[in-house]
Every structure is written in C-alpha cells, then in structure tokens.
C-alpha cells in the first residue's frame, strides 16, 4: 500500500542528511535501483569509495518514498564503532526503546513486522557480516520491509539484488564542445561554480576538463576535489590546478 498521495515525499524520509550540493546525472542508475527495489526486498549498491553510492541511495529514497506507507529510514553505519551496534543504530533511527526482557533485535523484529517501510543501510562495508546478519533477520521477520544497502562489497545474502554503480559518464572523445553534456564534466562545472559563480568553460578549457575527468576515471569524489583545487586561486574559465 502506498502513502497518501498528498504526502510530501520529504515528510516520509527519516534519518537522511539533507543534500547540501546539487545531484548531477545518474537518471539511469536511479531508475535502475528504484526498479530493482520494486522486485527485490534487498538491493545492494556496490562500488569503490567515492563512486557516489550514498548519494545515489539518497536520490532513490526520494524517488520511491511514496511506495512505502511508513516511510524511508536511513541508518548510517559508517560511524558505528562495533559490528554488534548495527541493530542499535537502526533502533535509534526508528526511535525504539528497548523493552524489558527483549534484545534490541527482538524489539526491532516486533516493530518492523507491523511496518511497511524501506530501510537504507549506508556504508555497510566495515561491518559487512553484522550488516548481512541484520538484513537476514529483518527480511525473515518483517514481510513488508525492504532494504537498500550501500557497500563497497556485496552482503552476500541469497536473494540480494546487486547494482554495481558505474563511474559518471565521460565526454565523447573528439567532441570537446559537447563535453559539458557529460555527467563527469557537468559535476566539475557545478562544483567549480559553487566556488566561483563566474566560472565558465570555453572550447579550450572544455578540452582540458574533459581530459581531467577522464584521468580521474569519472569518480565523483575525485572530480569534486579537483574542482575545488582548481579554484584555488581562481582563474576564470581555467581551473588553476589543470591549466
Ligand atoms: N551524482 C552525483 N551528483 C553530485 N554529487 C555526487 C554525485 N555522486 C557523488 N557525488 C558526490 O561525490 C562525493 C562521494 O559520493 P558518496 O559519498 O556518495 O560516495 P560513496 O560511494 O558512498 O563513497 P564511500 O564508499 O566512501 O562511502 C560526495 O561528496 C557526493 O556528494
Ligand atoms: Mg558512502
């Protein structure tokens, strides 16, 4: 059952950080992961660090929120110190207090069995086994709960659908004029403009940025860092670090 159609998606999003920068490209990836979540109860977005897994999961959450009557709940695992704290991290986000005589996992199981929601488990890689065990328990005890995990490695559970996030699309070789139409250059330009609103690309600098984002293999984190470095000191239209 979906949420009330008049509900603003943001009202059903819990525990997700507000986006401070614009989201660039990835329409195909968002649709693909949203589609997998329609078919499978556990979907893991995999890929190397800085590829944009967390950012993608946040966008997917916004797109699919209205499918879930009890909303989308984001559980950040990057900051937990011990694998044994995975259930506690989820319970905290869901606002559950531990009932006397019940383990955190039992309390979660009882609560989630009555919910129709999406859990986002973000950055599972450093507590992979504990996250996998948590997912297996939740999926067995709560029929209407789905999980979207992000992890550098898959969880390795039966029934897990995996989506390997590719790099941002690079400009076509030999057409520098169209470079900005590519996801990788568009991200560079967006972040450069954040620091210098007058930043523009001409044919020459387009070609330079196109080569740079290709050298960075379309990795969003690396592109953001390069755009920031290129603006220090700013030279209009020509990122200093790559000039
Ligand atoms: N499509 C995108 N549009 C705009 N910014 C993006 C996009 N993808 C990634 N980024 C930015 O790139 C950086 C790295 O992204 P993110 O944290 O999502 O990577 P990750 O794959 O989750 O990395 P890690 O494995 O370290 O958790 C972030 O600053 C993020 O905002
Ligand atoms: Mg991440």
GROMACS .gro file of C-alpha atoms and ligand atoms in nm:
model
  275
    1UNK     CA    1   0.000   0.000   0.000
    2UNK     CA    2   0.141   0.343  -0.092
    3UNK     CA    3   0.143   0.655   0.122
    4UNK     CA    4  -0.127   0.920   0.095
    5UNK     CA    5  -0.074   1.082  -0.245
    6UNK     CA    6  -0.085   1.427  -0.087
    7UNK     CA    7   0.206   1.347   0.142
    8UNK     CA    8   0.523   1.537   0.055
    9UNK     CA    9   0.799   1.281  -0.001
   10UNK     CA   10   1.027   1.465   0.243
   11UNK     CA   11   0.778   1.401   0.524
   12UNK     CA   12   0.831   1.030   0.485
   13UNK     CA   13   1.211   1.049   0.479
   14UNK     CA   14   1.380   0.994   0.814
   15UNK     CA   15   1.745   0.992   0.910
   16UNK     CA   16   1.871   1.106   0.569
   17UNK     CA   17   2.105   1.403   0.556
   18UNK     CA   18   1.972   1.699   0.362
   19UNK     CA   19   2.161   1.742   0.033
   20UNK     CA   20   2.390   2.044   0.051
   21UNK     CA   21   2.505   2.024  -0.311
   22UNK     CA   22   2.317   1.951  -0.631
   23UNK     CA   23   2.280   1.599  -0.763
   24UNK     CA   24   2.416   1.554  -1.114
   25UNK     CA   25   2.315   1.298  -1.376
   26UNK     CA   26   2.259   0.933  -1.281
   27UNK     CA   27   1.900   0.924  -1.406
   28UNK     CA   28   1.952   0.571  -1.542
   29UNK     CA   29   2.108   0.446  -1.219
   30UNK     CA   30   1.830   0.595  -1.004
   31UNK     CA   31   1.566   0.431  -1.225
   32UNK     CA   32   1.750   0.100  -1.228
   33UNK     CA   33   1.784   0.082  -0.849
   34UNK     CA   34   1.426   0.202  -0.797
   35UNK     CA   35   1.318  -0.075  -1.038
   36UNK     CA   36   1.518  -0.339  -0.851
   37UNK     CA   37   1.354  -0.229  -0.525
   38UNK     CA   38   1.017  -0.298  -0.684
   39UNK     CA   39   1.120  -0.657  -0.748
   40UNK     CA   40   1.359  -0.750  -0.468
   41UNK     CA   41   1.347  -0.700  -0.093
   42UNK     CA   42   1.721  -0.645  -0.059
   43UNK     CA   43   1.916  -0.434  -0.307
   44UNK     CA   44   2.284  -0.351  -0.257
   45UNK     CA   45   2.453  -0.069  -0.445
   46UNK     CA   46   2.822  -0.157  -0.471
   47UNK     CA   47   3.130   0.023  -0.600
   48UNK     CA   48   3.457   0.175  -0.482
   49UNK     CA   49   3.481   0.456  -0.229
   50UNK     CA   50   3.377   0.795  -0.364
   51UNK     CA   51   3.175   0.649  -0.654
   52UNK     CA   52   2.853   0.805  -0.526
   53UNK     CA   53   2.674   0.509  -0.366
   54UNK     CA   54   2.548   0.706  -0.066
   55UNK     CA   55   2.439   0.997  -0.282
   56UNK     CA   56   2.258   0.764  -0.520
   57UNK     CA   57   2.078   0.586  -0.236
   58UNK     CA   58   1.952   0.922  -0.107
   59UNK     CA   59   1.812   1.007  -0.451
   60UNK     CA   60   1.650   0.666  -0.488
   61UNK     CA   61   1.496   0.713  -0.142
   62UNK     CA   62   1.332   1.035  -0.259
   63UNK     CA   63   1.205   0.871  -0.575
   64UNK     CA   64   1.050   0.566  -0.408
   65UNK     CA   65   0.937   0.718  -0.076
   66UNK     CA   66   0.571   0.725  -0.169
   67UNK     CA   67   0.569   0.348  -0.224
   68UNK     CA   68   0.619   0.297   0.149
   69UNK     CA   69   0.331   0.374   0.384
   70UNK     CA   70   0.565   0.402   0.683
   71UNK     CA   71   0.837   0.590   0.500
   72UNK     CA   72   1.208   0.556   0.437
   73UNK     CA   73   1.454   0.531   0.727
   74UNK     CA   74   1.824   0.594   0.677
   75UNK     CA   75   2.070   0.413   0.905
   76UNK     CA   76   2.428   0.540   0.878
   77UNK     CA   77   2.676   0.263   0.957
   78UNK     CA   78   2.998   0.449   0.865
   79UNK     CA   79   3.024   0.594   1.213
   80UNK     CA   80   2.947   0.290   1.427
   81UNK     CA   81   3.245   0.160   1.617
   82UNK     CA   82   3.146  -0.205   1.664
   83UNK     CA   83   2.971  -0.457   1.440
   84UNK     CA   84   2.746  -0.550   1.733
   85UNK     CA   85   2.598  -0.199   1.722
   86UNK     CA   86   2.417  -0.242   1.389
   87UNK     CA   87   2.076  -0.324   1.546
   88UNK     CA   88   2.118  -0.042   1.799
   89UNK     CA   89   2.190   0.206   1.518
   90UNK     CA   90   1.867   0.104   1.343
   91UNK     CA   91   1.667   0.112   1.667
   92UNK     CA   92   1.790   0.464   1.741
   93UNK     CA   93   1.683   0.592   1.399
   94UNK     CA   94   1.344   0.424   1.434
   95UNK     CA   95   1.300   0.577   1.782
   96UNK     CA   96   1.264   0.238   1.951
   97UNK     CA   97   1.327   0.195   2.320
   98UNK     CA   98   1.441  -0.144   2.438
   99UNK     CA   99   1.155  -0.329   2.610
  100UNK     CA  100   1.237  -0.519   2.930
  101UNK     CA  101   1.326  -0.883   2.863
  102UNK     CA  102   1.379  -0.826   2.490
  103UNK     CA  103   1.701  -0.788   2.294
  104UNK     CA  104   1.733  -0.489   2.062
  105UNK     CA  105   1.695  -0.725   1.767
  106UNK     CA  106   1.378  -0.879   1.912
  107UNK     CA  107   1.231  -0.535   1.971
  108UNK     CA  108   1.319  -0.436   1.615
  109UNK     CA  109   1.171  -0.755   1.473
  110UNK     CA  110   0.844  -0.697   1.660
  111UNK     CA  111   0.826  -0.334   1.548
  112UNK     CA  112   0.922  -0.391   1.185
  113UNK     CA  113   0.676  -0.679   1.148
  114UNK     CA  114   0.399  -0.416   1.166
  115UNK     CA  115   0.563  -0.168   0.926
  116UNK     CA  116   0.571  -0.115   0.553
  117UNK     CA  117   0.894   0.073   0.506
  118UNK     CA  118   1.230   0.098   0.334
  119UNK     CA  119   1.548   0.082   0.540
  120UNK     CA  120   1.859   0.237   0.390
  121UNK     CA  121   2.171   0.080   0.540
  122UNK     CA  122   2.451   0.310   0.435
  123UNK     CA  123   2.820   0.217   0.423
  124UNK     CA  124   2.793  -0.147   0.528
  125UNK     CA  125   3.146  -0.242   0.423
  126UNK     CA  126   3.325  -0.208   0.754
  127UNK     CA  127   3.062  -0.414   0.940
  128UNK     CA  128   2.975  -0.640   0.648
  129UNK     CA  129   2.897  -0.962   0.835
  130UNK     CA  130   2.695  -0.791   1.105
  131UNK     CA  131   2.502  -0.591   0.845
  132UNK     CA  132   2.431  -0.909   0.648
  133UNK     CA  133   2.307  -1.086   0.960
  134UNK     CA  134   2.090  -0.788   1.048
  135UNK     CA  135   1.937  -0.784   0.698
  136UNK     CA  136   1.871  -1.158   0.702
  137UNK     CA  137   1.691  -1.133   1.038
  138UNK     CA  138   1.485  -0.831   0.934
  139UNK     CA  139   1.383  -0.980   0.600
  140UNK     CA  140   1.268  -1.300   0.771
  141UNK     CA  141   1.069  -1.127   1.043
  142UNK     CA  142   0.914  -0.835   0.852
  143UNK     CA  143   0.740  -0.916   0.521
  144UNK     CA  144   0.672  -0.556   0.423
  145UNK     CA  145   1.019  -0.419   0.487
  146UNK     CA  146   1.266  -0.367   0.204
  147UNK     CA  147   1.631  -0.278   0.239
  148UNK     CA  148   1.857  -0.067   0.022
  149UNK     CA  149   2.219  -0.115   0.128
  150UNK     CA  150   2.529   0.066   0.009
  151UNK     CA  151   2.859  -0.111   0.042
  152UNK     CA  152   3.195  -0.141  -0.127
  153UNK     CA  153   3.133  -0.520  -0.122
  154UNK     CA  154   2.803  -0.707  -0.158
  155UNK     CA  155   2.645  -0.851   0.156
  156UNK     CA  156   2.647  -1.199   0.005
  157UNK     CA  157   2.293  -1.295   0.105
  158UNK     CA  158   2.066  -1.519  -0.100
  159UNK     CA  159   1.806  -1.311  -0.282
  160UNK     CA  160   2.024  -0.999  -0.272
  161UNK     CA  161   2.000  -0.793  -0.592
  162UNK     CA  162   2.324  -0.610  -0.669
  163UNK     CA  163   2.372  -0.292  -0.863
  164UNK     CA  164   2.732  -0.201  -0.939
  165UNK     CA  165   2.744   0.175  -0.973
  166UNK     CA  166   2.949   0.276  -1.277
  167UNK     CA  167   3.164   0.591  -1.298
  168UNK     CA  168   3.000   0.911  -1.417
  169UNK     CA  169   2.967   0.920  -1.795
  170UNK     CA  170   3.270   1.081  -1.960
  171UNK     CA  171   3.261   1.317  -2.260
  172UNK     CA  172   3.276   1.157  -2.602
  173UNK     CA  173   3.628   1.168  -2.736
  174UNK     CA  174   3.684   1.428  -3.003
  175UNK     CA  175   3.382   1.646  -2.928
  176UNK     CA  176   3.502   1.894  -2.663
  177UNK     CA  177   3.216   2.131  -2.746
  178UNK     CA  178   2.970   1.877  -2.604
  179UNK     CA  179   3.183   1.797  -2.301
  180UNK     CA  180   2.955   1.974  -2.055
  181UNK     CA  181   2.669   1.747  -2.159
  182UNK     CA  182   2.853   1.458  -1.992
  183UNK     CA  183   2.787   1.378  -1.626
  184UNK     CA  184   3.153   1.400  -1.526
  185UNK     CA  185   3.214   1.747  -1.674
  186UNK     CA  186   2.874   1.869  -1.552
  187UNK     CA  187   2.974   1.775  -1.196
  188UNK     CA  188   3.308   1.954  -1.233
  189UNK     CA  189   3.140   2.270  -1.362
  190UNK     CA  190   2.872   2.262  -1.092
  191UNK     CA  191   3.127   2.239  -0.811
  192UNK     CA  192   3.360   2.496  -0.969
  193UNK     CA  193   3.064   2.739  -0.998
  194UNK     CA  194   2.983   2.685  -0.633
  195UNK     CA  195   3.318   2.844  -0.552
  196UNK     CA  196   3.328   3.092  -0.839
  197UNK     CA  197   2.984   3.178  -0.982
  198UNK     CA  198   3.153   3.325  -1.291
  199UNK     CA  199   3.330   3.002  -1.381
  200UNK     CA  200   3.269   2.914  -1.746
  201UNK     CA  201   3.422   2.679  -1.998
  202UNK     CA  202   3.538   2.777  -2.345
  203UNK     CA  203   3.642   2.526  -2.612
  204UNK     CA  204   3.997   2.512  -2.486
  205UNK     CA  205   3.917   2.471  -2.117
  206UNK     CA  206   3.640   2.221  -2.202
  207UNK     CA  207   3.900   2.001  -2.360
  208UNK     CA  208   4.125   2.037  -2.055
  209UNK     CA  209   3.844   1.947  -1.815
  210UNK     CA  210   3.734   1.659  -2.039
  211UNK     CA  211   4.084   1.513  -2.019
  212UNK     CA  212   4.099   1.572  -1.644
  213UNK     CA  213   3.771   1.392  -1.564
  214UNK     CA  214   3.880   1.103  -1.788
  215UNK     CA  215   4.209   1.080  -1.597
  216UNK     CA  216   4.002   1.072  -1.276
  217UNK     CA  217   3.803   0.779  -1.421
  218UNK     CA  218   3.473   0.961  -1.373
  219UNK     CA  219   3.496   0.920  -0.993
  220UNK     CA  220   3.268   1.184  -0.839
  221UNK     CA  221   3.471   1.240  -0.522
  222UNK     CA  222   3.791   1.293  -0.721
  223UNK     CA  223   3.612   1.532  -0.958
  224UNK     CA  224   3.478   1.736  -0.667
  225UNK     CA  225   3.825   1.760  -0.513
  226UNK     CA  226   3.980   1.859  -0.845
  227UNK     CA  227   3.715   2.128  -0.900
  228UNK     CA  228   3.783   2.268  -0.553
  229UNK     CA  229   4.161   2.260  -0.604
  230UNK     CA  230   4.124   2.423  -0.945
  231UNK     CA  231   3.957   2.723  -0.785
  232UNK     CA  232   4.248   2.794  -0.551
  233UNK     CA  233   4.347   3.054  -0.661
  234UNK     CA  234   4.060   3.103  -0.908
  235UNK     CA  235   4.143   3.186  -1.267
  236UNK     CA  236   3.819   3.244  -1.450
  237UNK     CA  237   3.736   2.973  -1.703
  238UNK     CA  238   4.063   2.792  -1.645
  239UNK     CA  239   4.098   2.577  -1.332
  240UNK     CA  240   4.446   2.662  -1.194
  241UNK     CA  241   4.530   2.304  -1.099
  242UNK     CA  242   4.492   2.184  -1.455
  243UNK     CA  243   4.588   2.494  -1.654
  244LIG     N1  244   2.561   1.211  -0.898
  244LIG     C1  245   2.623   1.295  -0.815
  244LIG     N2  246   2.595   1.426  -0.819
  244LIG     C2  247   2.655   1.513  -0.736
  244LIG     N3  248   2.749   1.479  -0.645
  244LIG     C3  249   2.780   1.349  -0.636
  244LIG     C4  250   2.720   1.251  -0.719
  244LIG     N4  251   2.771   1.130  -0.687
  244LIG     C5  252   2.858   1.153  -0.587
  244LIG     N5  253   2.864   1.283  -0.556
  244LIG     C6  254   2.950   1.345  -0.454
  244LIG     O1  255   3.073   1.273  -0.453
  244LIG     C7  256   3.117   1.251  -0.320
  244LIG     C8  257   3.128   1.100  -0.295
  244LIG     O2  258   2.999   1.043  -0.303
  244LIG     P1  259   2.949   0.934  -0.196
  244LIG     O3  260   2.983   0.974  -0.057
  244LIG     O4  261   2.805   0.910  -0.226
  244LIG     O5  262   3.038   0.810  -0.237
  244LIG     P2  263   3.035   0.663  -0.181
  244LIG     O6  264   3.040   0.572  -0.297
  244LIG     O7  265   2.919   0.648  -0.088
  244LIG     O8  266   3.173   0.656  -0.101
  244LIG     P3  267   3.212   0.566   0.025
  244LIG     O9  268   3.233   0.424  -0.026
  244LIG    O10  269   3.340   0.629   0.076
  244LIG    O11  270   3.100   0.574   0.125
  244LIG     C9  271   3.015   1.319  -0.229
  244LIG    O12  272   3.062   1.447  -0.196
  244LIG    C10  273   2.891   1.328  -0.316
  244LIG    O13  274   2.806   1.436  -0.279
  245LIG    MG1  275   2.901   0.603   0.114
   0.00000   0.00000   0.00000
